[in-house]
Coordinates of C-alpha atoms (C1' of nucleotides) in Angstrom, one line a residue:
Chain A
X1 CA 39.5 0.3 5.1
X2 CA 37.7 1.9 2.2
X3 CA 40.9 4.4 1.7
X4 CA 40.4 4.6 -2.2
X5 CA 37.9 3.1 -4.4
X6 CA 40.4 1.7 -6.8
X7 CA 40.8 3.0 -10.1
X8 CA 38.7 0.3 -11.4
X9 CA 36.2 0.7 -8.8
X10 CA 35.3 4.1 -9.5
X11 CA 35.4 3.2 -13.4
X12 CA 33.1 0.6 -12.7
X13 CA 30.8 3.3 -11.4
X14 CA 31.3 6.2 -13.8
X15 CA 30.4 3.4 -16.4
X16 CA 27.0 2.6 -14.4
X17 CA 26.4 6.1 -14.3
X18 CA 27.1 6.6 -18.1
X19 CA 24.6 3.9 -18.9
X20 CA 22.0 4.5 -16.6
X21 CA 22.0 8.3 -18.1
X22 CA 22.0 7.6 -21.5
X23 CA 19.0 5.7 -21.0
X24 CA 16.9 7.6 -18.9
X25 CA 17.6 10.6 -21.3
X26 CA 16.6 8.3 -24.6
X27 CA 13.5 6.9 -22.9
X28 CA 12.3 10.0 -21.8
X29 CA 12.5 11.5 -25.0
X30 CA 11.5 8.7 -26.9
X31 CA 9.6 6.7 -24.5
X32 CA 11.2 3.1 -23.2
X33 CA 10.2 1.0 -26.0
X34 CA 11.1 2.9 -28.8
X35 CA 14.4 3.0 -27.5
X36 CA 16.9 -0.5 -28.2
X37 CA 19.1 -1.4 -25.8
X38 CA 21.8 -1.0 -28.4
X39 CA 20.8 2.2 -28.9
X40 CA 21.2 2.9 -25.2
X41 CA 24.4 1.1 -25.6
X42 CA 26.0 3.2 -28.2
X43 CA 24.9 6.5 -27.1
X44 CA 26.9 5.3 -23.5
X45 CA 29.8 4.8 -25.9
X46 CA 29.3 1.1 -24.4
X47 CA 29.1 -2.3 -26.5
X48 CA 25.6 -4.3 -26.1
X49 CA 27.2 -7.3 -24.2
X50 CA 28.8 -4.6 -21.5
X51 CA 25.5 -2.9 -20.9
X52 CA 23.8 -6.4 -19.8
X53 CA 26.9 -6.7 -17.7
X54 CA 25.8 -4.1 -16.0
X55 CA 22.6 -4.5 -15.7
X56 CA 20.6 -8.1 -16.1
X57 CA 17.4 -6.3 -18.0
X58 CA 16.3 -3.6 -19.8
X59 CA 13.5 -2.4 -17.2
X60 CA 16.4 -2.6 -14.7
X61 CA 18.2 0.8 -16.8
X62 CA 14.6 2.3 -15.4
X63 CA 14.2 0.5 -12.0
X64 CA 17.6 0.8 -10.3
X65 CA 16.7 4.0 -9.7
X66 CA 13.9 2.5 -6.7
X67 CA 16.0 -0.2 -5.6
X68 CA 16.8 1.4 -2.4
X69 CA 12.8 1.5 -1.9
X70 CA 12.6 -2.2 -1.6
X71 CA 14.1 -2.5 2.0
X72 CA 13.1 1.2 2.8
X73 CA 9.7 0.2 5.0
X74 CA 12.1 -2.5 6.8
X75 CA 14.7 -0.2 7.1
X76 CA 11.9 1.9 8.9
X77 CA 10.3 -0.3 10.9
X78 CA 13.5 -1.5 12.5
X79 CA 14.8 1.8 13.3
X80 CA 12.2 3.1 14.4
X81 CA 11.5 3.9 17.8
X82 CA 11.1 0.7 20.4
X83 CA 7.8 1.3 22.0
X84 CA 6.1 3.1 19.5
X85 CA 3.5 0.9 17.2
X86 CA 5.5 -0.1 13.6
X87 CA 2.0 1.2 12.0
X88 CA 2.0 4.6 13.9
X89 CA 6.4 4.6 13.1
X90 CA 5.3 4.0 8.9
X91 CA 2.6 6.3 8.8
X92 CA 5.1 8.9 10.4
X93 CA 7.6 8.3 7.7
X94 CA 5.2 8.2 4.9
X95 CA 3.5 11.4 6.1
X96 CA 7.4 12.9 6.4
X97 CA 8.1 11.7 2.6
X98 CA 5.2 13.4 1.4
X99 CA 6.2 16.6 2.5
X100 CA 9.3 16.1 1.4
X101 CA 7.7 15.3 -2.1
X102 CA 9.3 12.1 -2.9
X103 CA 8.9 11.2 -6.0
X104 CA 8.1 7.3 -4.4
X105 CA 5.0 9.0 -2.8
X106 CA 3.2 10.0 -6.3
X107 CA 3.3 14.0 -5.0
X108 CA 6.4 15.4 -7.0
X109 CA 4.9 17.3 -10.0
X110 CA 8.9 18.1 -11.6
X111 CA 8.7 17.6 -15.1
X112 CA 11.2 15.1 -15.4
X113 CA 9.8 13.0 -12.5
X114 CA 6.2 13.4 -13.5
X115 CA 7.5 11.9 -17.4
X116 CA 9.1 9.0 -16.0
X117 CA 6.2 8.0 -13.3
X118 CA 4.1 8.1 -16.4
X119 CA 6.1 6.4 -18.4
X120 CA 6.6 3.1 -15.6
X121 CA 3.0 3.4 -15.2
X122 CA 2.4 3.5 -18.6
X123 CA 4.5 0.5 -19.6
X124 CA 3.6 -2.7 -19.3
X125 CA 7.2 -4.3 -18.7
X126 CA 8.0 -1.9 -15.8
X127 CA 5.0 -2.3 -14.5
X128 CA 5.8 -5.8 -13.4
X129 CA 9.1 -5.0 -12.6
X130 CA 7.5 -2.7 -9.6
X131 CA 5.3 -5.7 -8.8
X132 CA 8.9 -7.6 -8.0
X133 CA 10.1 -4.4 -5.7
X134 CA 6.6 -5.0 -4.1
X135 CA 7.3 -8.1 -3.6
X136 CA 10.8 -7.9 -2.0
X137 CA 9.4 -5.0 0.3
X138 CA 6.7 -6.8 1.5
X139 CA 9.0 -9.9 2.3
X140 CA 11.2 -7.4 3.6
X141 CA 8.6 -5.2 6.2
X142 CA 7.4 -9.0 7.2
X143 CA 10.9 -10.1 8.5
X144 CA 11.1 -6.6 10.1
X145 CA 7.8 -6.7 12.0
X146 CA 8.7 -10.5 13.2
X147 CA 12.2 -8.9 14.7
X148 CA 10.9 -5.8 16.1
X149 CA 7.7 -5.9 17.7
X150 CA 7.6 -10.0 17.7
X151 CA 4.8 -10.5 16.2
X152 CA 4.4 -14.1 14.3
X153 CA 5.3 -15.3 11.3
X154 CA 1.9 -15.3 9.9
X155 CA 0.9 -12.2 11.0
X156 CA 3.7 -10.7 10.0
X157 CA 3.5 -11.4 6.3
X158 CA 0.0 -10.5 6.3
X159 CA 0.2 -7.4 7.9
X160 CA 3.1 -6.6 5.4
X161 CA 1.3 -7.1 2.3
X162 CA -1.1 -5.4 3.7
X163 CA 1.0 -2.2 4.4
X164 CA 2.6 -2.4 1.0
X165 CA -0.2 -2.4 -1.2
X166 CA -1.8 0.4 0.6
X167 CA 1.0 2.6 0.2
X168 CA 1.2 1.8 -3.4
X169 CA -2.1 2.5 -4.0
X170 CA -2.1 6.0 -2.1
X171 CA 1.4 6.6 -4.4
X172 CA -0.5 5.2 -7.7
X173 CA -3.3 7.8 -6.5
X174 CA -1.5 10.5 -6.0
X175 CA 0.0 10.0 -9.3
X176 CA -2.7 9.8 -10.9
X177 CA -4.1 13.0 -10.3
X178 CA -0.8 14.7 -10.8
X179 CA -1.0 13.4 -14.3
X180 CA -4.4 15.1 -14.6
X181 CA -2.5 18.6 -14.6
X182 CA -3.0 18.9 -10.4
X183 CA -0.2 20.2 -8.5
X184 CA 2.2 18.9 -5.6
X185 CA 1.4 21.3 -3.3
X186 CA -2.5 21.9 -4.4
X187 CA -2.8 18.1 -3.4
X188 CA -1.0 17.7 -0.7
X189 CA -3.6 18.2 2.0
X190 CA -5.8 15.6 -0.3
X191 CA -2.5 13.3 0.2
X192 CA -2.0 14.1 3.5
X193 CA -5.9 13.2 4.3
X194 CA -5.9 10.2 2.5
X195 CA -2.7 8.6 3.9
X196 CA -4.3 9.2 7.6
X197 CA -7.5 7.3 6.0
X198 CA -5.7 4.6 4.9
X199 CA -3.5 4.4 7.7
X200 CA -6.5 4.5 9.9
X201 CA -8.0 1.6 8.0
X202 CA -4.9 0.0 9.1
X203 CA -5.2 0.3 12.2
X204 CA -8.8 -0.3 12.7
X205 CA -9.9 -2.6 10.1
X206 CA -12.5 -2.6 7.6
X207 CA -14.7 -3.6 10.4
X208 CA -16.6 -0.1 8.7
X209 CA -17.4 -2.0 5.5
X210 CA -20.6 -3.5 7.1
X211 CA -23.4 -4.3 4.3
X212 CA -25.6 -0.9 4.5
X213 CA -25.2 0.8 7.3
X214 CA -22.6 4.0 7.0
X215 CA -19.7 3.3 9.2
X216 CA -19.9 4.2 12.8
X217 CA -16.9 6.2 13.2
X218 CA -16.4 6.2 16.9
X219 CA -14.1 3.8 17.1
X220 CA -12.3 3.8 21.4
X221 CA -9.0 5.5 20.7
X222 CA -10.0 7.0 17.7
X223 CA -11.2 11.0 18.0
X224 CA -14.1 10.5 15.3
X225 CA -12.2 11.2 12.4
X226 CA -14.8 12.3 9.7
X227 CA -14.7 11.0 6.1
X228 CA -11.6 12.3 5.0
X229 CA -10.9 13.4 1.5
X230 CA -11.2 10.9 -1.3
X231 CA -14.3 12.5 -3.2
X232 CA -12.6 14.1 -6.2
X233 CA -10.1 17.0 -6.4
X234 CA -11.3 19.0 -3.8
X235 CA -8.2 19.2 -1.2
X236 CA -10.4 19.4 2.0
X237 CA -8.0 22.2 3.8
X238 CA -5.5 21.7 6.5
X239 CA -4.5 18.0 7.2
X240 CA -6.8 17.2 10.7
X241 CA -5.6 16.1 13.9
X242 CA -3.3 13.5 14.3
X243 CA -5.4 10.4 16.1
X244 CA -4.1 7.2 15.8
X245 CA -0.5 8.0 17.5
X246 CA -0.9 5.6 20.6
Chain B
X1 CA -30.0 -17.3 -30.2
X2 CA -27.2 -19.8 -29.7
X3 CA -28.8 -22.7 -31.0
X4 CA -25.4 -23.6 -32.6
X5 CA -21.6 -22.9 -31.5
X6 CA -21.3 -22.8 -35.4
X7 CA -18.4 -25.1 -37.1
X8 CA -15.9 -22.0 -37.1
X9 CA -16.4 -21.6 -33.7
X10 CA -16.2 -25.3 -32.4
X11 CA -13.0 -25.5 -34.8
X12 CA -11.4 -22.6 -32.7
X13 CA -12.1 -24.1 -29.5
X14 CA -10.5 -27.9 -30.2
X15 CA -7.2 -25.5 -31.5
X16 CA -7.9 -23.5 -28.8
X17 CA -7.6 -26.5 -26.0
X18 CA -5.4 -28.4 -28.6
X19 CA -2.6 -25.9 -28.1
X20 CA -3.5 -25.2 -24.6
X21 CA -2.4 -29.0 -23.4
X22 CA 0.2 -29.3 -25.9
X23 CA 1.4 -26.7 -23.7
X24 CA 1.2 -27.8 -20.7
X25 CA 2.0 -31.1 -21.1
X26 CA 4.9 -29.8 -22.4
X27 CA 5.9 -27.4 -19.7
X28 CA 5.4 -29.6 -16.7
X29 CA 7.6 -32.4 -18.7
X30 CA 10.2 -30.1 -19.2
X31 CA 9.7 -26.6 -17.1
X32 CA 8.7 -23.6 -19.0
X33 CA 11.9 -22.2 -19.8
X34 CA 13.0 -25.3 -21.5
X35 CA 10.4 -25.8 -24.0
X36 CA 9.8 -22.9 -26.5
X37 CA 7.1 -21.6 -28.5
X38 CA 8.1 -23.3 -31.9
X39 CA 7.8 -26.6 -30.0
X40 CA 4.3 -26.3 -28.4
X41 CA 3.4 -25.3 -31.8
X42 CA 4.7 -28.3 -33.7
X43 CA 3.2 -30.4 -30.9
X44 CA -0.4 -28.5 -31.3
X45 CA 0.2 -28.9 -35.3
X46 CA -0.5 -25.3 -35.2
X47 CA 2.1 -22.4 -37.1
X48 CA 3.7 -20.3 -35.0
X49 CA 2.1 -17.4 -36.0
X50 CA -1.5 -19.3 -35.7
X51 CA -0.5 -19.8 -31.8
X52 CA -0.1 -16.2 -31.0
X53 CA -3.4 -15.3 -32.5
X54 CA -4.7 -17.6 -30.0
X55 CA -2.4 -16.5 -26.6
X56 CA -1.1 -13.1 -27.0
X57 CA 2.2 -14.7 -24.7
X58 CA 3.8 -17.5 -24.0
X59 CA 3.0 -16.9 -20.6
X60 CA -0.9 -16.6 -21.2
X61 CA -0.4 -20.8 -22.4
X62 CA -0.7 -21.1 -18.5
X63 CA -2.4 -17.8 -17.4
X64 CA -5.4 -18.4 -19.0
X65 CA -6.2 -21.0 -17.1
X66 CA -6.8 -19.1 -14.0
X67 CA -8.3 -15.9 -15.5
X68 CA -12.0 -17.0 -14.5
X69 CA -10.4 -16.1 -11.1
X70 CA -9.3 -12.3 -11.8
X71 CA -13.2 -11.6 -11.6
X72 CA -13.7 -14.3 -8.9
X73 CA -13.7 -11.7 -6.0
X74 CA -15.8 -9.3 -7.3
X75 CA -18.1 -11.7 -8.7
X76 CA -18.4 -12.9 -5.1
X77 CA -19.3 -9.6 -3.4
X78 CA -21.9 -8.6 -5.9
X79 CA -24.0 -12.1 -5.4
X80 CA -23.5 -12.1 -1.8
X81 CA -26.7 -11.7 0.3
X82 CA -27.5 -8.1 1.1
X83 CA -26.8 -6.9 4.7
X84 CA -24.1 -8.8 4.8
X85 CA -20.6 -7.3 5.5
X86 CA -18.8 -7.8 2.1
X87 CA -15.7 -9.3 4.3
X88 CA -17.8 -11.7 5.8
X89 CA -19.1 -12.9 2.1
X90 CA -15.5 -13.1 1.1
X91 CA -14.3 -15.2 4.7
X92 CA -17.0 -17.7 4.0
X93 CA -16.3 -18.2 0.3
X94 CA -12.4 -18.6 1.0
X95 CA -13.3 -21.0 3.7
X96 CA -15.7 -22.8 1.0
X97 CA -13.1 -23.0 -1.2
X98 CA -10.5 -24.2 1.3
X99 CA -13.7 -27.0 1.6
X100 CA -13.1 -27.8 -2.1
X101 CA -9.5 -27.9 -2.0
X102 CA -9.5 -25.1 -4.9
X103 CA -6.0 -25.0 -6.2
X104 CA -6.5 -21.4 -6.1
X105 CA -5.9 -21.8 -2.6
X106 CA -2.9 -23.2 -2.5
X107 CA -4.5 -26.3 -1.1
X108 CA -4.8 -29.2 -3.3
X109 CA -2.0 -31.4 -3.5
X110 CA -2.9 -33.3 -6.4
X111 CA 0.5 -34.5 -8.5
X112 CA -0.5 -32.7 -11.6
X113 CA -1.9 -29.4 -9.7
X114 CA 1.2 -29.3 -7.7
X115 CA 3.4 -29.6 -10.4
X116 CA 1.8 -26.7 -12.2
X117 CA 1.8 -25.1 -9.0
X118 CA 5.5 -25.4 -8.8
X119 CA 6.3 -24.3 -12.0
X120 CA 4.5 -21.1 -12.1
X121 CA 6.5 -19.9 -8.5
X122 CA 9.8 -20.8 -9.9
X123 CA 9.1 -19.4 -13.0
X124 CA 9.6 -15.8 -12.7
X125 CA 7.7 -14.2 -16.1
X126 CA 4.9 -16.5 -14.8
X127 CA 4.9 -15.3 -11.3
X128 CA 4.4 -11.4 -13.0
X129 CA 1.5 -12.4 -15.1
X130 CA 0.0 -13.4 -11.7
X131 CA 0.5 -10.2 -10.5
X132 CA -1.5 -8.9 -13.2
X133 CA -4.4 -11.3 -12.1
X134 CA -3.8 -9.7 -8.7
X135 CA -4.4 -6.1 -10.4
X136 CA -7.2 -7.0 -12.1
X137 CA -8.8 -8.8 -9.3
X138 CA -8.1 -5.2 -6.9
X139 CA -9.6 -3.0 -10.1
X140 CA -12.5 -5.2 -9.8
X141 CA -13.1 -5.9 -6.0
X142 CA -12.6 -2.1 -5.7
X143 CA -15.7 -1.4 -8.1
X144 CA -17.8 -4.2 -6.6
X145 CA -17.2 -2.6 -3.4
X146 CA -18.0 0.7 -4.3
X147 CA -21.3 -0.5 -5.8
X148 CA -22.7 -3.0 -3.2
X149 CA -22.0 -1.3 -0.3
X150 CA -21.3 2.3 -1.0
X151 CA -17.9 2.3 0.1
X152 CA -16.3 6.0 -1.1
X153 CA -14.0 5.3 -3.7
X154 CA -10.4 5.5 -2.3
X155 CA -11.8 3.2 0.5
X156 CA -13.1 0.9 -1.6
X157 CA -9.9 0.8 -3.2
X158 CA -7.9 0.7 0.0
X159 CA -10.4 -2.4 0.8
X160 CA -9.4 -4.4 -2.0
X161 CA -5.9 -4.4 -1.9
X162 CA -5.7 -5.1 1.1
X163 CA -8.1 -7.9 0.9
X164 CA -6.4 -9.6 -2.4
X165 CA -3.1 -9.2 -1.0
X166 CA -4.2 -11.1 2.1
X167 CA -6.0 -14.0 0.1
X168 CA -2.8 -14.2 -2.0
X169 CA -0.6 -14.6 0.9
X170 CA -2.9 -17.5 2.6
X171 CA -2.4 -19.3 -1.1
X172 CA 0.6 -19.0 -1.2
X173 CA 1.5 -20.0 2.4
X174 CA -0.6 -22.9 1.6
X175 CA 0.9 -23.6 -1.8
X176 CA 4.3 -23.2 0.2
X177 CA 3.9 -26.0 2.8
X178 CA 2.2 -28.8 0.3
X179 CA 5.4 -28.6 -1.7
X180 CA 7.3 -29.1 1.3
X181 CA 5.5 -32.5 1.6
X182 CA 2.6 -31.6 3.8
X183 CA -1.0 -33.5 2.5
X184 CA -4.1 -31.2 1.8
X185 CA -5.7 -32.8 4.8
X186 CA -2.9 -32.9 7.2
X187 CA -2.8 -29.3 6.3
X188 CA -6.2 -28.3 6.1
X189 CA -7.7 -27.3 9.8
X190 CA -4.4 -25.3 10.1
X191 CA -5.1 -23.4 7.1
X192 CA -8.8 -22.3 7.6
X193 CA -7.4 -21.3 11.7
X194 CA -5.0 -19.1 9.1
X195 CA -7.7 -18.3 7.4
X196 CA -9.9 -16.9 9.9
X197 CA -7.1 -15.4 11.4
X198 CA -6.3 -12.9 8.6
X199 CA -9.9 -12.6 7.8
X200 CA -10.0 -11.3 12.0
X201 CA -7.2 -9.0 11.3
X202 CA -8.7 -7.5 8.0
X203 CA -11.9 -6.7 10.1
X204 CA -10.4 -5.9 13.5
X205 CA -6.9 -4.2 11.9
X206 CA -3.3 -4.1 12.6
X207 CA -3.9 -2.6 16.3
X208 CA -2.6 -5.0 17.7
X209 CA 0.8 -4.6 16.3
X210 CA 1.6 -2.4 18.9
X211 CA 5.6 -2.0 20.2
X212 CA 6.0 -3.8 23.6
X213 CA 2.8 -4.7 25.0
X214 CA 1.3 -8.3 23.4
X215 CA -1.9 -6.9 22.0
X216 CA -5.5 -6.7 23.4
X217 CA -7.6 -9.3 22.1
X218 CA -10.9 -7.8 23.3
X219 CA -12.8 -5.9 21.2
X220 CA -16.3 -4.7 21.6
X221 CA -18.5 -7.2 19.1
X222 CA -15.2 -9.4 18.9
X223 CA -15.4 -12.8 20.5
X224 CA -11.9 -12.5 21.8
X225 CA -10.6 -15.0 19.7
X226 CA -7.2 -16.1 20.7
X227 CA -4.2 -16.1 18.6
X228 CA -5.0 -18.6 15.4
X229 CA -2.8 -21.2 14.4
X230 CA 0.2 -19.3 13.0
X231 CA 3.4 -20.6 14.4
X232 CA 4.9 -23.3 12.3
X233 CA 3.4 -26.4 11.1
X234 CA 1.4 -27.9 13.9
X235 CA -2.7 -27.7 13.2
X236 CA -4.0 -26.4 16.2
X237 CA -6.9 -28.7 15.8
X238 CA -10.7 -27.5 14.9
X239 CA -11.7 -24.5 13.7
X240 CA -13.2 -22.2 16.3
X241 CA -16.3 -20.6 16.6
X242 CA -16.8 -18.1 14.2
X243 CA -16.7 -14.8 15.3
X244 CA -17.4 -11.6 13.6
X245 CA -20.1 -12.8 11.4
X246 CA -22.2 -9.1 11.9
Chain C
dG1 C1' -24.9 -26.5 -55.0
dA2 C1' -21.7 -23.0 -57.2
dG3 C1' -19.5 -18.7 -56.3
dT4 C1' -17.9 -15.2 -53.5
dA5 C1' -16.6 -12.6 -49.3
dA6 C1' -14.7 -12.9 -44.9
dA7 C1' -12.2 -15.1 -41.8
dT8 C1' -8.5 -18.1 -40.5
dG9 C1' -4.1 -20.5 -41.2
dT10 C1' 0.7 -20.8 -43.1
dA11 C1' 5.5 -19.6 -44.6
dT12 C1' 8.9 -16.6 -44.5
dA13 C1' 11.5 -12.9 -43.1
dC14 C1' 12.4 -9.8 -39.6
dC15 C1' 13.2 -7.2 -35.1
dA16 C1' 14.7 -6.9 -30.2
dG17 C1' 16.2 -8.8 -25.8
dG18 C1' 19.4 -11.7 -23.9
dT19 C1' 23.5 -15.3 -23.7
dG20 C1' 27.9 -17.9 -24.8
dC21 C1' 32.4 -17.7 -26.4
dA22 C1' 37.1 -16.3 -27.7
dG23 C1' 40.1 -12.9 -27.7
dA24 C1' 41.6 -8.0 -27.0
dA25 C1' 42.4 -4.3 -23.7
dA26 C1' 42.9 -2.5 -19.4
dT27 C1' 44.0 -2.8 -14.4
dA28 C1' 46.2 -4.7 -10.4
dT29 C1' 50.1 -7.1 -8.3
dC30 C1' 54.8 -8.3 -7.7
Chain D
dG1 C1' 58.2 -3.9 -16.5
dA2 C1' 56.1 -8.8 -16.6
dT3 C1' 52.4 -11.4 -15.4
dA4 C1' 47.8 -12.7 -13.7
dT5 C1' 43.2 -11.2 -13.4
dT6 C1' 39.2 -8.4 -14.6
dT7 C1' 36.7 -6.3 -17.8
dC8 C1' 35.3 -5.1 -22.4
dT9 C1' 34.3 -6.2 -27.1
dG10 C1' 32.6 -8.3 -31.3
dC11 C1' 30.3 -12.0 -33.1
dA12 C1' 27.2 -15.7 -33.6
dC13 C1' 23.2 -17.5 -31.9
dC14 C1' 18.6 -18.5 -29.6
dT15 C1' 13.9 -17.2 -28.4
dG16 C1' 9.6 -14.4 -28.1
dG17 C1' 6.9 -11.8 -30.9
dT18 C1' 5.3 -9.2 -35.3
dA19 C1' 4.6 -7.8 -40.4
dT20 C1' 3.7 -9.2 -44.9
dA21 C1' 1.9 -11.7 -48.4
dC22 C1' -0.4 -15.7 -49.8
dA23 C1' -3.2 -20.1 -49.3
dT24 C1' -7.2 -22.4 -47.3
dT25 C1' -11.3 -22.9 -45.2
dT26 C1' -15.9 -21.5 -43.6
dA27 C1' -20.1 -19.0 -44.2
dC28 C1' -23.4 -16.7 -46.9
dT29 C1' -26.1 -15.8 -51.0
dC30 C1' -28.5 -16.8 -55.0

DNA sequence: GAGTAAATGTATACCAGGTGCAGAAATATC
DNA sequence: GATATTTCTGCACCTGGTATACATTTACTC
């Protein structure tokens, strides 16, 4: 099977990519609301009623570009290797992306990535349309965890959530302070620092949030991992000691 | 001061809550996609243009019913007795509420509540302006945090999602198995072992989401609490003892 | 209590996203 | 090459939302 496409087939996809160019290129250079979708349309050389065949909303011209995203934590998670903690597999891979500066971490500073992060984050519309990949994800990581390490339904979901919206707000972070003129690579130990706080939280619970005490930090299991960077720009140096690998 | 709402003002409110149950009236009649603007208008005896100085969206004709809760959280931490772990003010004010059947937790099966209740899930624009609650409510948890208990920032952060993804998961788990015909009080002792349950893994963390090995339920300061009513339907009878109270 | 400024409401026209429909054009199949 | 099936197009249309210009009401002042 798969021999040839099909001359309609691979139509069908020059067309996609004809669109989806078109309108990346206007809303990056006039920002996604200024833009009609019949402009979009015409500079694709497409008519208005084809472009919604191809895709169902505007924000999708933007979000198609993440879709693979949605299942990538499941996809993770269930290829991951058996015995090894999910959490300690995820933190793995997102530690891995951000070296790899993907753009899905916050920590690629490329012109042309850094204009369209700020432009989803900066519009209102796309915004929400993130919120549904969040939601898919999450579904998606819960049904995962249930299959792979057996863990109940319950849990499952609630660990999922959990996992999702801390990644999204180390990626919104990130971001952020890329937007605020700081480079990739000046904040990656930051990142890097961060993510293993987060991940740690994770792991350990926010047990640490007691009333007024500071946290006690020596956790069994967990080599007394100092406050790691959040205050500010200052990248505290070298990313520590893995801890938390089981 | 405020001796008198003033007749302007007491005029806005009746147009306000004039168009407000125009609206829903309308909506849980015929769904929310099926009645339009124009109509809730010409029911409210209101123009068009008057309605949208009033709600900025269709969508906010529902919304704005539940913004009082976008704060809730927040509001919750910052009046909760100090000394007391923030997580354990939040526990016991979800469990209160849970107590008062607050639709907010999914748990009150009222016709009317679980019609609305209905209708915003299927309805997807309505389901994103929840997710714009669910920002809010992590923007301000996050700050509460920060202040009350001197989390650092990104923690505090961290904290809040987590914590307002969770809540939103137990809602809408509850919210879930009503519709599906369960009562509010057949329902009720499973959903506060839920409760406690994802309140337990908030505190205590995903540890136990290990590969193989089913997880260790004994934590120093944890009452090894055993797994919580998660699988299916059945109530697993009381609640149990509370456990990590501080 | 009349007169005036400020707020609020209305009517109308308009724009943009999105859909239904009928027919034209292109592709696949024999 | 003829035909059946997709796909594309143009057009009309609906709905949410906004701009403009004008009418009405409320509040304030003398």
């Amino acid at each position: 099977m798969d021999g040839k496409p099909g001359l309609r087939e691979r139509k069908k996809q020059r067309t996609h990519a004809a669109i989806s160019e078109a309108a990346i290129t206007l809303f990056l250079e006039h920002g996604f609301n200024q833009v009609s979708v019949a402009q979009v349309a015409e500079a694709a050389e497409v008519s208005k009623r084809t472009l919604f065949a191809y895709f169902p909303a505007k924000e999708d011209l933007v979000a198609h570009r993440l879709a693979d995203h949605e299942t990538e934590l499941a996809r993770v998670v269930k290829a991951g290797p058996p015995g090894t903690a999910p959490l300690t597999t995820l933190r793995e891979h997102f530690l891995q992306r951000l070296r790899e500066r993907d753009p899905i971490t916050g920590l690629n500073d490329h012109p042309q990535v850094l204009r369209l992060t700020r432009m989803i984050l900066d519009t209102p519309s796309l915004v929400a349309r993130m919120d549904r990949f969040k939601t898919g994800a999450e579904r998606a990581l819960a049904q995962a965890l249930q299959e792979t390490a057996d863990t109940p339904e319950l849990t499952a979901r609630l660990a999922a959530v959990q996992i999702v919206a801390v990644q999204w707000a180390l990626a919104g972070d990130n971001a952020e302070r890329l937007t605020y003129g700081e480079s990739a690579d000046a904040r990656y130990a930051g990142a890097v620092a961060d993510a293993e706080h987060a991940f740690a939280l994770l792991e350990n619970g926010l047990r640490q949030l007691t009333g007024s005490d500071s946290w006690p930090s020596d956790q069994p299991g967990d080599a007394g991992r100092s406050s790691a960077g959040q205050s500010g720009r200052s990248a505290n140096g070298s990313a520590m000691s893995r801890s938390t690998l089981r």
